[in-house]
Amino acid sequence: MIDVIIVGAGPAGLSAANVCAKNGLKVKVVDEFMKAGGRLLGQLHEEPDGTWWNGIEEAKKLSEDAQELNVAVECGVSVHNIKQEKSYWKVYTTKGDFKTRALLLATGAAETSLPIPGWTLPGVMSIGAAQVMTNVHRVRVGERGVVIGINILSAAITRELQLAGIEVSSMYLPGKNIVTEDAAKPLSTMKSMLKVASLAPSKLIRLGSYFMKYESLQSLAVRFYPKNGMKVWGMPVHLRKAVLEIVGDKKVEGVKVAQVDVNGEPILSTEKFVPADFVCIAGGLYPLVELAAISGCPFQYIAELGGHVPVHNENMKTPIDGLYVAGNITGIESAKVAMKQGAVAGYSISMDLLKTDVNIEDQLQQAINHVKQTRNQATIQFHPDIHSGREKIHASFKNTLRTDI
Amino acid sequence: MRDHKTIICRCEEVSLEDLVRTAESYRCSSRELKLRTRAGMGQCGGRTCRALVDSITQKCTNDSTPHDIPLGYQAPIRPITFSIMGEKKDE
């Protein structure tokens, strides 16, 4: 019997593992990827204070601590099922089945796609895939590409591609259809970018800060948005152009781009072919909840958190005995928040399994405060109403317990 | 001339057009839409198209997103070999 199994060796999972191990628990971490670190492995950006956030270095620190603390971290292992038995969880993996007293799901997030004609051609990838190829595998994704989908994540990753010497010729909106329409509207896209703009570490912001505050100016800005886009890091960002189709015979050869009106509807006879040998699709992130769903844990749909999230409280406990969650499975936020949430889960599990130590309770409370502080100081807010999302999910935990009694 | 259809389910090659037509004519749930079109029933288990199928259902029926996950998950949640699934172990 293991004390704690953690699914996911990202910022949340590793932080939790290290806290548990420090408290003397026997910990095993499994991850599907061949390297520990999760989304940290892809991250490289400049903070507003001029320092750089290097995710690979952060992942290395966490992994080294884990090694020192004798945490068993196993990569290239998938969990395909979990079952709750009387006093333990059974975890079924592609490399054997294990019993554990506590189970922490730190499975992170997955990317949303933006389907437009031609998006299944070779050479089309999600923006996260381009990030992993570039920063982890050090493989050049192509010579000259375009990014479809304008949001905080795609702006940050496009910058990383540029830093790696890969040319991205433009960022466009997706062509509008029933599933892409939320990402295809110029005004709402502009608003969501501007909301993060005052905090985000870039020039996007400077262009935005002119019109930020006033609704009427925002619509005007969209109406008179320059035809050639606005340059961010030397690359045009097009809020008034959309990719209607990705074109190619056996692989990507380019994209068909048209100007769009303020509602995102294409304007006839403005279509133009833009050559490209790779295309990144950036539809945003949603919590990856498969294991929580088969555990029987109740869910809430909370748009501010990025979709369906398992019900949990501030201690990172679900209403199901011995089942905990941390990181992006609880809502889309930065890796820094995920690390702090991991620590909370670690203290929470330690307290429940060790029961006696009063000291841990104080540390747990401190860790919860750290999550809040980190959230308040976050440079990038994936959703501007993240606080209200967090309140909703914590309230739903209380309600779940109430209806059970 | 190439096919201008927008694929939603890559495994079963179900197009956006097919899904919208089905959703509009039957005004059905995500699950029924899945069963009628086979979207999400291929070898990846809906890992790419699940969210898209849900969003088509919601937009065609004008329902708000329910708190329960519309398309349920079943184990195994990853494609695994029969030998892994059927392995006998003494514990």
Short mmCIF file of N, CA and C in Angstrom, two decimals, chain A residues 12 15-16 312 316 325-328 330-331 333-334 336-346 367 371 375 390:
data_model
loop_
_atom_site.label_atom_id
_atom_site.label_comp_id
_atom_site.label_asym_id
_atom_site.label_seq_id
_atom_site.Cartn_x
_atom_site.Cartn_y
_atom_site.Cartn_z
N ALA A 12 1.48 21.37 -9.99
CA ALA A 12 0.63 21.02 -8.85
C ALA A 12 1.05 19.67 -8.27
N SER A 15 4.58 19.68 -6.56
CA SER A 15 4.57 20.46 -5.31
C SER A 15 3.88 19.68 -4.21
N ALA A 16 2.76 19.05 -4.55
CA ALA A 16 2.02 18.25 -3.56
C ALA A 16 2.87 17.08 -3.09
N HIS A 312 -14.87 20.76 -5.14
CA HIS A 312 -13.81 20.65 -4.14
C HIS A 312 -13.84 21.89 -3.24
N MET A 316 -8.62 21.60 -1.16
CA MET A 316 -8.38 20.75 -2.32
C MET A 316 -8.95 19.34 -2.14
N VAL A 325 -7.87 17.09 -5.44
CA VAL A 325 -7.56 17.67 -6.76
C VAL A 325 -6.69 18.92 -6.57
N ALA A 326 -5.86 19.21 -7.57
CA ALA A 326 -5.05 20.44 -7.52
C ALA A 326 -4.58 20.79 -8.91
N GLY A 327 -4.34 22.07 -9.12
CA GLY A 327 -3.85 22.53 -10.42
C GLY A 327 -4.99 22.82 -11.38
N ASN A 328 -4.72 22.76 -12.66
CA ASN A 328 -5.69 23.18 -13.66
C ASN A 328 -6.93 22.30 -13.77
N THR A 330 -8.80 21.96 -11.48
CA THR A 330 -9.75 22.72 -10.66
C THR A 330 -10.12 24.06 -11.29
N GLY A 331 -9.55 24.36 -12.48
CA GLY A 331 -9.82 25.64 -13.12
C GLY A 331 -8.54 26.16 -13.75
N GLU A 333 -5.67 28.32 -14.48
CA GLU A 333 -4.89 29.42 -13.92
C GLU A 333 -3.41 29.19 -14.23
N SER A 334 -2.57 30.11 -13.78
CA SER A 334 -1.15 30.02 -14.10
C SER A 334 -0.48 28.88 -13.33
N LYS A 336 2.03 29.13 -11.48
CA LYS A 336 2.39 29.57 -10.12
C LYS A 336 1.27 29.26 -9.14
N VAL A 337 0.03 29.52 -9.57
CA VAL A 337 -1.11 29.19 -8.72
C VAL A 337 -1.18 27.67 -8.52
N ALA A 338 -0.94 26.93 -9.60
CA ALA A 338 -1.00 25.46 -9.53
C ALA A 338 0.00 24.93 -8.49
N MET A 339 1.19 25.52 -8.44
CA MET A 339 2.20 25.07 -7.47
C MET A 339 1.70 25.28 -6.04
N LYS A 340 1.09 26.44 -5.82
CA LYS A 340 0.59 26.73 -4.46
C LYS A 340 -0.57 25.82 -4.10
N GLN A 341 -1.43 25.55 -5.11
CA GLN A 341 -2.55 24.63 -4.86
C GLN A 341 -2.03 23.24 -4.53
N GLY A 342 -0.96 22.84 -5.21
CA GLY A 342 -0.34 21.55 -4.94
C GLY A 342 0.11 21.45 -3.49
N ALA A 343 0.72 22.53 -3.00
CA ALA A 343 1.17 22.54 -1.61
C ALA A 343 -0.03 22.39 -0.67
N VAL A 344 -1.12 23.09 -0.98
CA VAL A 344 -2.33 22.96 -0.14
C VAL A 344 -2.77 21.50 -0.10
N ALA A 345 -2.86 20.88 -1.28
CA ALA A 345 -3.28 19.48 -1.35
C ALA A 345 -2.34 18.61 -0.53
N GLY A 346 -1.05 18.91 -0.62
CA GLY A 346 -0.06 18.14 0.13
C GLY A 346 -0.29 18.20 1.64
N ALA A 367 -0.71 27.83 3.51
CA ALA A 367 -0.66 27.44 2.09
C ALA A 367 -1.89 27.97 1.35
N VAL A 371 -2.05 30.61 -1.93
CA VAL A 371 -2.80 30.47 -3.19
C VAL A 371 -3.47 31.80 -3.52
N ARG A 375 -2.67 34.27 -6.64
CA ARG A 375 -3.74 34.58 -7.59
C ARG A 375 -3.87 36.09 -7.77
N ARG A 390 -13.93 30.74 -8.29
CA ARG A 390 -13.43 30.00 -7.11
C ARG A 390 -14.47 29.98 -5.99
#
